[in-house]
């Protein structure tokens, strides 16, 4: 009996011991969690999703010995309650080093200061009850200089917690450093508010917690984003960031507009082909995977994974929230891909950023129709800063030349040749009829601008470049060919009245109008090219031009029909389309000395048509020259 009682007693003691071991640590984080910030919640693992918490600091710089206000809370509109937490300041270069000490907590019933590796270097909760934004006072050490970040593990409940919730970079500077950020008084006032918006002179209300990728750009990370100047505004379509600590290279890539993939490339030039790429891919099942790839030159500009080792990268974090695809990963400092050594520490590389909304197949990404850009120069990846993209000057000049040629010069030249042959009769320019002189000037200008634009784009892309499903390149080539041969045929045109003149007239008319229509269609297609960076509403400006141009043709054609039907002294005036047959006209003295009927009206209509066409040309050239117009406008307005 006594032995049985002892057995029951031992069993109860054992059960109570396990209960004690598996407690929730409601009065604070356990000592074992002090260094690695991992709660000992049985075998429960940290959440891998984006944490609903953030850490804010009252300044980005603090002098040795000075204090800083640190707030932990939710960055979203409806705050997420905090069950428990462990907060410390960690060094950037040595992430295991806990820096400084905490001197004040908001409420001893909610939080407490404890010691981990140094005196009062950690704050944690005192009970598991729900808590909302909490602010603490932290003092910088007198013997430390450099970058730190506040890092926390935050639990919403016993079974749900997030590790590595990090603050923006804070720099500890010497006592004599002049800090030009917000005053300490303003910072003190903010400690009573919950929680402060990121301390910037111009907050970005649309920025979410994913946009922590921008934090540290220009001072601790190398960042490259599309479009230009998007890093400062926090609104990049694609951004690549590289953070280097010792010989560890950590990459972050993020793409917006709900991409199927977002990728970064390392290249020896600013052209795609023979580059080592890293792809963050959103699979159909919602899972995000990371792959390395090798891009092929012009013959096959898509990416293949089979020829690139996959173990040279290690995925650390990934997410897909609000249409933003994000991956954070490490890459081996030295790797070999297709016999080429990629040495991140000793070589410089052009950074490429790209994104697309489709996959070509299971092993290849689709065309980069959402974003693609290369940095303007080769970069040392360990050097912090915001990398500038390659110059877009040649691309913009190409667009401006083609707009001026086909929207402006060609349109006016065709109208003059078709409707103004019997206008300004008796007046000449350079020994030629007025209409013919200006027609020739405008068409020569069209030819020159087209050839110049073609040469510029060849230099820019280095030859033929695939534009995916967009036939812009094909229609552009056909337009250039038609434009090139048109003046050659005009130079060898037969004399009026000869048997081959009608053939020339019809061919010249057909090729000229075909080139004009195809040229404008090619400009329409350019709006949908990612590289053009034109707003989608540009197509409405072009459509308005087409409607106006057709309307002018209809009105001028009606005046020709009415004019041909008018009989003056029993004679009918001949007009251009009749001349297509090449017959010599028996022109009377009246014909030679006076303009055709309604010539004055046509002159007035031309006086309206030409300035409006010029306005369309100027508007489109401005969109091309300032593309992307939204980012340029925001930059000019200082937002």
XYZ file of C-alpha atoms in Angstrom:
639
model
C 0.000 0.000 0.000
C 2.827 2.369 0.976
C 4.649 1.510 -2.261
C 1.497 2.279 -4.260
C 1.130 5.716 -2.608
C 4.752 6.516 -3.409
C 4.193 5.566 -7.084
C 1.150 7.864 -7.331
C 3.099 10.655 -5.690
C 5.995 10.319 -8.124
C 3.586 10.355 -11.091
C 1.952 13.579 -9.862
C 5.341 15.227 -9.394
C 6.381 14.208 -12.922
C 3.164 15.584 -14.471
C 3.483 18.852 -12.572
C 7.086 19.160 -13.763
C 6.010 18.909 -17.420
C 3.302 21.493 -16.829
C 5.892 23.836 -15.440
C 8.224 23.258 -18.392
C 5.547 23.984 -20.999
C 4.287 27.247 -19.487
C 3.699 30.273 -21.728
C 6.152 32.512 -19.907
C 3.364 35.023 -19.333
C 5.603 37.067 -17.009
C 8.328 37.562 -19.621
C 10.589 35.785 -22.083
C 12.586 32.867 -20.646
C 16.355 33.237 -20.134
C 17.067 30.748 -22.935
C 15.359 33.110 -25.414
C 17.658 35.966 -24.486
C 20.284 35.421 -27.179
C 18.476 33.843 -30.133
C 15.107 35.529 -29.369
C 13.275 32.237 -29.843
C 10.393 31.504 -27.421
C 10.409 28.011 -25.987
C 6.773 27.316 -26.916
C 7.164 23.527 -27.136
C 7.798 22.677 -30.812
C 5.830 25.603 -32.261
C 7.755 27.370 -35.048
C 7.801 31.071 -35.884
C 5.404 32.366 -38.528
C 6.885 32.818 -42.017
C 4.345 35.402 -43.179
C 4.926 39.150 -43.065
C 4.635 40.207 -39.414
C 1.768 42.545 -38.500
C 4.203 44.480 -36.315
C 6.947 47.039 -36.856
C 9.522 48.908 -34.798
C 9.802 52.684 -35.107
C 12.533 54.984 -33.830
C 12.326 58.721 -33.180
C 15.500 59.437 -35.169
C 17.895 57.762 -37.550
C 20.968 59.047 -35.659
C 21.820 59.244 -31.965
C 24.944 60.520 -30.207
C 26.945 58.381 -27.823
C 25.264 58.536 -24.389
C 22.050 60.124 -25.727
C 18.626 58.535 -25.517
C 16.287 57.427 -28.273
C 12.576 56.620 -28.239
C 11.690 53.182 -29.581
C 8.110 52.080 -30.277
C 6.865 48.600 -31.064
C 3.404 48.243 -32.553
C 1.396 47.662 -35.703
C 2.045 49.734 -38.851
C -1.498 49.161 -40.118
C -4.617 51.213 -39.473
C -6.235 48.749 -37.063
C -3.498 47.869 -34.531
C -2.803 44.203 -33.907
C -2.600 43.381 -30.193
C 0.709 42.213 -28.705
C 0.686 39.232 -26.385
C 4.400 39.047 -25.586
C 7.685 40.385 -26.908
C 11.448 40.519 -26.507
C 13.208 43.663 -27.789
C 16.927 44.412 -28.101
C 19.315 46.677 -30.037
C 21.680 44.647 -32.229
C 24.805 45.727 -34.098
C 24.698 45.768 -37.897
C 28.195 44.374 -38.406
C 27.962 41.915 -35.508
C 24.335 40.829 -35.230
C 25.065 38.803 -32.089
C 26.184 41.926 -30.212
C 23.497 43.505 -27.999
C 24.105 47.255 -27.817
C 23.135 49.934 -25.267
C 20.616 49.777 -22.449
C 16.971 50.582 -21.823
C 16.186 53.196 -19.186
C 12.412 53.516 -19.217
C 9.288 51.473 -19.947
C 5.779 52.938 -20.385
C 4.103 50.858 -17.695
C 5.637 48.330 -15.323
C 2.425 46.324 -15.483
C 2.971 45.803 -19.224
C 6.742 45.664 -19.736
C 9.955 45.262 -17.795
C 13.667 45.854 -18.304
C 15.919 42.832 -17.955
C 19.550 41.949 -18.562
C 20.776 39.481 -21.144
C 24.466 40.020 -21.952
C 24.756 43.453 -20.414
C 23.058 45.642 -17.850
C 19.417 46.425 -18.784
C 19.988 45.603 -22.470
C 16.591 43.955 -23.061
C 12.890 44.719 -22.562
C 10.134 42.089 -22.408
C 6.493 41.743 -21.344
C 5.282 41.196 -17.783
C 1.993 39.442 -18.563
C 0.264 37.727 -21.530
C -2.619 40.201 -21.693
C -3.219 42.073 -24.949
C -1.089 45.180 -25.309
C -1.046 47.900 -27.930
C 1.817 50.136 -29.127
C 4.494 50.449 -26.451
C 7.288 53.034 -26.359
C 10.609 52.654 -24.560
C 13.612 54.857 -23.868
C 16.957 53.450 -24.991
C 20.389 54.933 -24.248
C 23.295 54.606 -26.678
C 26.589 53.330 -25.176
C 29.619 55.602 -24.786
C 31.995 53.040 -26.312
C 30.180 52.165 -29.537
C 30.092 53.779 -33.002
C 28.260 52.464 -36.046
C 24.918 51.132 -37.216
C 22.372 49.312 -35.082
C 18.848 48.050 -35.541
C 16.243 47.190 -32.962
C 15.169 43.591 -33.310
C 12.262 41.840 -31.642
C 10.343 38.640 -31.428
C 6.641 39.451 -31.040
C 3.920 36.967 -30.065
C 0.252 37.570 -30.787
C -0.660 34.403 -28.914
C 1.073 31.364 -27.520
C 0.886 29.539 -30.846
C 1.554 32.506 -33.129
C 4.729 34.583 -33.024
C 7.119 36.303 -35.443
C 10.895 36.544 -35.216
C 13.256 39.188 -36.589
C 10.880 42.145 -36.543
C 13.401 44.888 -37.320
C 13.560 48.665 -37.143
C 15.116 50.975 -39.721
C 18.853 51.516 -39.362
C 19.966 53.803 -36.528
C 23.489 55.218 -36.560
C 25.359 55.874 -33.312
C 27.634 58.888 -33.848
C 30.178 60.798 -31.773
C 29.082 63.364 -29.201
C 30.259 66.310 -31.299
C 28.250 65.276 -34.394
C 25.616 67.807 -35.453
C 22.332 65.974 -36.033
C 19.934 67.788 -38.328
C 16.930 65.481 -37.909
C 13.866 66.202 -35.784
C 14.546 67.739 -32.355
C 14.508 65.712 -29.174
C 11.520 67.697 -27.962
C 9.492 66.608 -30.925
C 10.655 63.049 -30.342
C 9.609 63.184 -26.679
C 6.134 64.341 -27.641
C 5.759 61.392 -29.957
C 6.358 58.900 -27.171
C 2.852 59.591 -25.893
C 1.287 58.860 -29.268
C 0.752 55.421 -30.737
C 2.565 54.407 -32.785
C 4.397 57.120 -34.699
C 4.508 57.015 -38.465
C 8.043 56.423 -39.742
C 9.995 59.558 -38.867
C 10.369 61.215 -42.229
C 9.758 64.740 -43.373
C 7.430 63.396 -46.076
C 5.667 60.197 -44.998
C 4.511 57.733 -47.595
C 0.975 56.795 -46.574
C 0.679 54.004 -49.130
C 3.815 52.197 -48.011
C 3.285 48.870 -46.255
C 5.559 46.776 -44.097
C 6.907 45.006 -47.208
C 8.558 48.256 -48.177
C 11.184 47.823 -45.493
C 13.284 46.803 -48.508
C 13.853 50.538 -49.022
C 15.245 51.027 -45.522
C 19.022 51.290 -45.579
C 19.247 52.162 -49.271
C 22.085 54.626 -49.882
C 23.727 54.091 -46.475
C 23.901 50.361 -45.689
C 22.589 48.676 -48.841
C 23.142 48.919 -52.573
C 19.744 49.475 -54.194
C 18.634 49.599 -57.807
C 15.026 50.311 -58.759
C 12.748 50.919 -61.728
C 11.741 53.577 -62.694
C 14.384 56.190 -62.037
C 14.170 58.013 -58.678
C 11.636 55.487 -57.356
C 13.814 54.514 -54.394
C 13.474 57.936 -52.794
C 9.702 57.802 -53.286
C 9.351 54.165 -52.250
C 7.275 53.247 -55.312
C 9.529 51.104 -57.501
C 7.932 48.646 -59.905
C 10.970 46.451 -59.256
C 13.743 46.982 -56.727
C 16.895 44.972 -56.025
C 18.809 45.520 -52.783
C 22.167 44.014 -51.749
C 23.296 44.021 -48.119
C 26.823 42.840 -47.309
C 28.147 41.856 -43.887
C 31.660 40.425 -44.036
C 31.581 37.832 -46.812
C 27.818 37.264 -46.613
C 25.862 38.739 -49.541
C 22.133 39.091 -48.878
C 19.817 40.031 -51.759
C 16.277 41.347 -51.654
C 14.054 41.646 -54.716
C 10.519 42.965 -54.890
C 8.080 43.543 -57.755
C 4.676 45.214 -57.822
C 1.621 44.897 -60.121
C 1.077 41.247 -59.146
C 4.004 39.741 -61.086
C 4.379 36.044 -61.781
C 8.098 36.453 -61.216
C 10.593 39.115 -60.214
C 14.272 38.626 -60.906
C 17.710 40.153 -60.506
C 20.620 39.622 -62.875
C 24.387 39.994 -62.666
C 25.906 40.970 -66.005
C 29.214 42.092 -67.442
C 27.390 44.621 -69.654
C 24.036 46.379 -69.716
C 22.566 44.055 -72.353
C 20.642 40.874 -71.630
C 22.463 37.678 -72.575
C 25.102 35.543 -70.824
C 24.058 36.728 -67.370
C 23.573 34.978 -64.036
C 20.016 35.581 -62.839
C 18.034 34.893 -59.665
C 14.262 34.447 -59.956
C 11.607 34.791 -57.279
C 8.633 32.881 -58.743
C 5.002 32.794 -57.622
C 3.709 29.327 -58.433
C 0.117 28.441 -59.268
C -0.337 26.802 -55.869
C 0.631 30.053 -54.142
C 4.038 28.769 -53.069
C 7.009 31.075 -53.716
C 10.223 29.486 -54.933
C 13.704 30.812 -55.678
C 15.774 29.714 -58.659
C 19.039 30.643 -60.306
C 19.211 30.866 -64.077
C 21.413 31.647 -67.026
C 20.192 34.009 -69.725
C 20.967 33.304 -73.335
C 21.846 35.958 -75.912
C 19.566 37.247 -78.645
C 18.751 33.851 -80.188
C 16.824 32.796 -77.066
C 16.447 35.672 -74.592
C 14.575 33.639 -72.002
C 16.013 32.158 -68.853
C 16.770 28.468 -68.322
C 17.330 26.997 -64.868
C 18.830 23.699 -65.955
C 22.206 25.241 -66.778
C 22.603 27.019 -63.427
C 23.320 25.416 -60.021
C 20.502 25.926 -57.536
C 22.520 25.479 -54.339
C 24.375 28.799 -54.698
C 21.369 30.662 -53.226
C 19.464 30.123 -49.988
C 15.956 31.570 -49.576
C 15.501 33.374 -46.250
C 12.096 35.061 -46.557
C 9.327 35.378 -49.138
C 5.864 36.873 -49.388
C 3.159 37.911 -51.830
C 0.916 40.583 -50.319
C -1.179 43.232 -52.091
C 0.295 42.303 -55.461
C 3.899 42.681 -54.228
C 6.133 39.658 -54.717
C 9.159 39.650 -52.385
C 12.142 37.367 -51.774
C 15.120 37.707 -49.480
C 18.012 35.300 -49.990
C 21.747 34.786 -49.657
C 24.068 33.993 -52.532
C 27.465 32.350 -52.328
C 30.239 34.896 -52.606
C 31.950 32.817 -55.299
C 30.038 30.528 -57.637
C 30.565 28.930 -61.044
C 27.810 29.030 -63.648
C 28.333 27.543 -67.133
C 32.097 27.655 -66.646
C 32.114 31.328 -65.626
C 33.167 32.351 -62.134
C 30.852 34.849 -60.438
C 32.900 36.530 -57.700
C 30.731 39.021 -55.833
C 33.552 40.327 -53.665
C 36.255 41.008 -56.251
C 34.333 41.756 -59.455
C 31.932 44.493 -60.494
C 28.638 43.682 -62.177
C 25.795 45.486 -63.869
C 22.615 44.930 -61.876
C 19.512 43.982 -63.829
C 15.977 44.184 -62.460
C 13.047 42.626 -64.290
C 9.549 41.272 -63.799
C 6.859 39.593 -65.872
C 3.315 38.332 -65.509
C 3.751 34.881 -67.059
C 5.969 31.824 -67.279
C 7.104 30.402 -70.616
C 7.105 26.914 -69.140
C 7.950 25.181 -65.877
C 11.653 25.958 -66.244
C 11.658 29.359 -67.947
C 10.190 32.710 -67.071
C 8.143 34.554 -69.654
C 8.864 37.877 -71.292
C 9.734 40.704 -68.885
C 6.697 42.794 -69.843
C 6.217 44.489 -66.452
C 9.687 45.917 -65.940
C 13.223 45.623 -67.243
C 16.228 47.854 -66.734
C 19.978 47.575 -66.260
C 22.186 49.787 -64.131
C 24.149 52.486 -65.878
C 27.524 51.037 -64.890
C 29.240 48.062 -63.317
C 28.849 48.123 -59.519
C 30.790 46.874 -56.521
C 27.987 45.097 -54.678
C 29.468 45.859 -51.259
C 29.367 49.634 -51.880
C 26.116 51.141 -50.481
C 24.151 53.612 -52.547
C 21.314 54.038 -55.027
C 22.450 52.839 -58.458
C 21.359 54.859 -61.456
C 19.830 53.101 -64.471
C 21.425 53.146 -67.893
C 20.871 56.307 -69.894
C 17.613 56.359 -71.833
C 18.716 59.227 -74.066
C 18.987 57.213 -77.305
C 15.667 55.491 -76.663
C 13.934 58.799 -76.064
C 15.525 60.402 -79.111
C 14.350 57.438 -81.199
C 10.787 57.954 -80.031
C 10.900 61.709 -80.593
C 12.261 61.273 -84.134
C 9.552 58.793 -85.091
C 6.777 60.952 -83.637
C 7.985 64.054 -85.449
C 8.353 62.057 -88.675
C 5.041 60.168 -88.866
C 2.605 62.191 -86.792
C 3.934 65.524 -87.996
C 5.950 65.754 -91.204
C 4.392 62.806 -93.071
C 0.819 63.798 -92.214
C 1.283 67.366 -93.461
C 3.215 66.251 -96.534
C 0.510 63.809 -97.622
C -2.282 66.353 -97.106
C -0.461 68.953 -99.223
C 0.155 66.506 -102.071
C -3.393 65.233 -102.164
C -5.499 68.374 -101.740
C -3.428 71.445 -102.601
C -2.148 70.888 -106.150
C -4.508 73.577 -107.469
C -3.823 76.030 -104.648
C -1.334 78.918 -104.741
C -1.425 78.694 -108.541
C 1.299 80.754 -110.156
C 3.417 80.903 -106.985
C 6.640 78.948 -106.691
C 9.334 78.116 -104.159
C 12.738 77.257 -105.570
C 11.274 77.040 -109.042
C 8.663 74.480 -107.960
C 4.951 74.818 -107.229
C 4.288 75.734 -103.603
C 2.526 72.468 -102.781
C 5.292 70.378 -104.344
C 8.117 72.331 -102.701
C 6.644 71.905 -99.202
C 5.636 68.319 -99.890
C 9.208 67.476 -100.854
C 10.643 69.312 -97.812
C 8.297 67.499 -95.425
C 8.852 64.063 -96.953
C 12.641 64.490 -96.983
C 12.348 65.487 -93.313
C 10.279 62.342 -92.709
C 12.956 60.226 -94.376
C 15.818 61.822 -92.440
C 14.038 61.550 -89.061
C 13.044 57.938 -89.726
C 16.557 56.859 -90.693
C 18.023 58.738 -87.722
C 15.524 57.132 -85.346
C 16.287 53.704 -86.795
C 20.042 54.167 -86.308
C 19.518 55.398 -82.734
C 17.511 52.340 -81.731
C 20.018 49.998 -83.371
C 22.810 51.572 -81.323
C 20.686 51.438 -78.168
C 19.714 47.760 -78.330
C 22.759 46.535 -80.237
C 20.788 44.902 -83.044
C 17.498 43.078 -83.268
C 15.667 42.782 -79.962
C 12.620 40.656 -79.307
C 9.627 42.600 -77.972
C 7.670 39.543 -76.916
C 4.104 39.401 -78.191
C 4.246 43.048 -79.247
C 4.958 43.323 -83.033
C 6.365 46.848 -82.670
C 9.808 45.833 -83.940
C 8.389 44.044 -87.004
C 6.038 46.831 -88.064
C 8.804 49.339 -87.397
C 11.223 47.541 -89.719
C 8.608 47.391 -92.502
C 7.899 51.104 -92.082
C 11.603 51.938 -92.313
C 11.994 49.843 -95.485
C 8.996 51.481 -97.183
C 10.220 54.903 -96.135
C 13.728 54.196 -97.416
C 12.678 53.188 -100.949
C 10.022 55.894 -101.377
C 12.352 58.817 -102.281
C 14.439 56.529 -104.520
C 11.361 55.788 -106.598
C 10.439 59.472 -106.619
C 13.881 60.366 -107.965
C 13.404 58.073 -110.971
C 9.752 58.969 -111.602
C 8.707 59.038 -115.287
C 7.660 62.325 -116.872
C 3.956 63.206 -116.944
C 2.187 61.782 -119.950
C 4.503 58.796 -120.418
C 3.077 55.277 -120.301
C 4.813 54.361 -117.026
C 3.657 57.463 -115.182
C 0.333 55.907 -113.970
C 2.220 52.918 -112.558
C 4.565 55.253 -110.673
C 1.664 57.372 -109.423
C -0.208 54.432 -107.957
C 2.892 52.792 -106.465
C 4.075 56.075 -104.968
C 0.615 56.707 -103.509
C 0.264 53.136 -102.205
C 3.720 52.896 -100.609
C 3.510 56.371 -99.105
C 0.110 55.852 -97.496
C 1.019 52.331 -96.393
C 4.165 53.615 -94.689
C 2.176 56.402 -93.020
C -0.546 54.078 -91.725
C 1.991 51.480 -90.596
C 4.153 54.146 -88.952
C 1.256 55.414 -86.851
C 0.253 51.839 -85.984
C 3.834 51.216 -84.837
C 3.616 54.257 -82.561
C 0.392 52.841 -81.079
C 2.206 49.567 -80.366
C 5.063 51.444 -78.673
C 2.676 52.609 -75.955
C 2.411 49.014 -74.752
C 6.162 48.439 -74.641
C 7.455 48.243 -71.089
C 10.684 49.948 -72.098
C 8.827 52.995 -73.429
C 7.397 53.685 -69.937
C 4.482 55.562 -71.475
C 1.219 55.929 -69.566
C -1.614 53.767 -70.876
C -3.707 56.857 -71.588
C -1.193 57.868 -74.290
C -3.223 55.697 -76.644
C -6.170 58.088 -76.272
C -4.034 61.007 -77.438
C -2.988 58.992 -80.475
C -6.579 57.936 -81.114
C -7.672 61.580 -80.961
C -4.993 62.439 -83.519
C -6.204 59.696 -85.868
C -9.829 60.853 -85.576
C -8.811 64.456 -86.239
C -6.601 63.449 -89.187
C -9.382 61.340 -90.794
C -11.935 64.095 -90.220
C -9.664 66.587 -91.997
C -9.293 64.181 -94.919
C -13.073 63.752 -95.174
C -13.711 67.509 -95.198
C -10.958 68.163 -97.736
C -12.194 65.293 -99.936
C -15.711 66.752 -99.908
C -14.385 70.115 -101.046
C -12.626 68.350 -103.921
C -15.817 66.570 -104.944
C -17.844 69.796 -104.852
C -15.083 71.649 -106.648
C -14.935 69.059 -109.440
C -18.693 69.337 -109.924
C -18.594 73.075 -110.312
C -18.518 74.187 -113.923
C -16.854 77.478 -114.748
C -17.074 78.657 -118.384
C -18.003 75.125 -119.352
C -14.752 73.651 -118.067
C -14.232 71.235 -115.197
C -11.105 71.611 -113.027
C -8.966 68.497 -112.752
C -7.802 67.258 -109.354
C -5.193 64.898 -107.968
C -6.897 61.500 -108.122
C -7.674 62.094 -111.782
C -4.002 62.880 -112.313
C -3.146 59.388 -111.050
C -3.837 58.067 -114.552
C -1.026 60.246 -115.866
C -2.975 61.965 -118.674
C -1.833 65.396 -119.749
C -4.456 68.014 -118.972
C -5.403 70.684 -121.477
C -5.232 73.589 -119.070
C -6.753 76.877 -120.133
C -5.515 80.332 -119.252
C -8.161 80.453 -116.536
C -6.824 77.212 -115.068
C -3.238 78.483 -115.046
C -3.972 81.837 -113.470
C -6.458 81.056 -110.701
C -6.836 78.659 -107.787
C -9.456 75.956 -107.836
C -12.839 76.593 -106.184
C -12.823 76.436 -102.358
C -9.050 77.020 -102.261
C -9.495 79.761 -99.669
C -11.476 77.385 -97.484
C -8.781 74.752 -97.832
C -6.114 77.271 -96.865
C -8.068 78.154 -93.717
C -8.534 74.486 -92.929
C -4.797 73.915 -93.356
C -4.222 76.836 -90.987
C -6.229 74.924 -88.373
C -4.947 71.452 -89.217
C -1.209 72.197 -89.096
C -1.112 73.813 -85.576
C -3.319 71.092 -84.085
C -1.116 68.371 -85.570
C 1.870 70.207 -84.117
C 0.194 70.194 -80.685
C -0.349 66.428 -80.889
C 3.298 65.943 -81.850
C 4.567 68.166 -79.026
C 2.314 66.418 -76.479
C 3.546 62.947 -77.442
C 7.184 64.058 -77.591
C 6.847 65.450 -74.048
C 5.456 62.117 -72.829
C 8.362 60.251 -74.431
C 11.067 62.683 -73.312
C 9.812 62.820 -69.708
C 8.831 59.152 -69.373
C 7.775 57.878 -66.955
C 5.674 61.012 -66.741
C 4.183 60.209 -63.323
C 7.548 59.774 -61.637
C 8.942 62.826 -63.404
C 5.990 64.953 -62.296
C 6.329 63.777 -58.698
C 10.047 64.519 -58.786
C 9.506 68.000 -60.186
C 6.797 68.724 -57.622
C 8.990 67.436 -54.807
C 6.625 64.658 -53.683
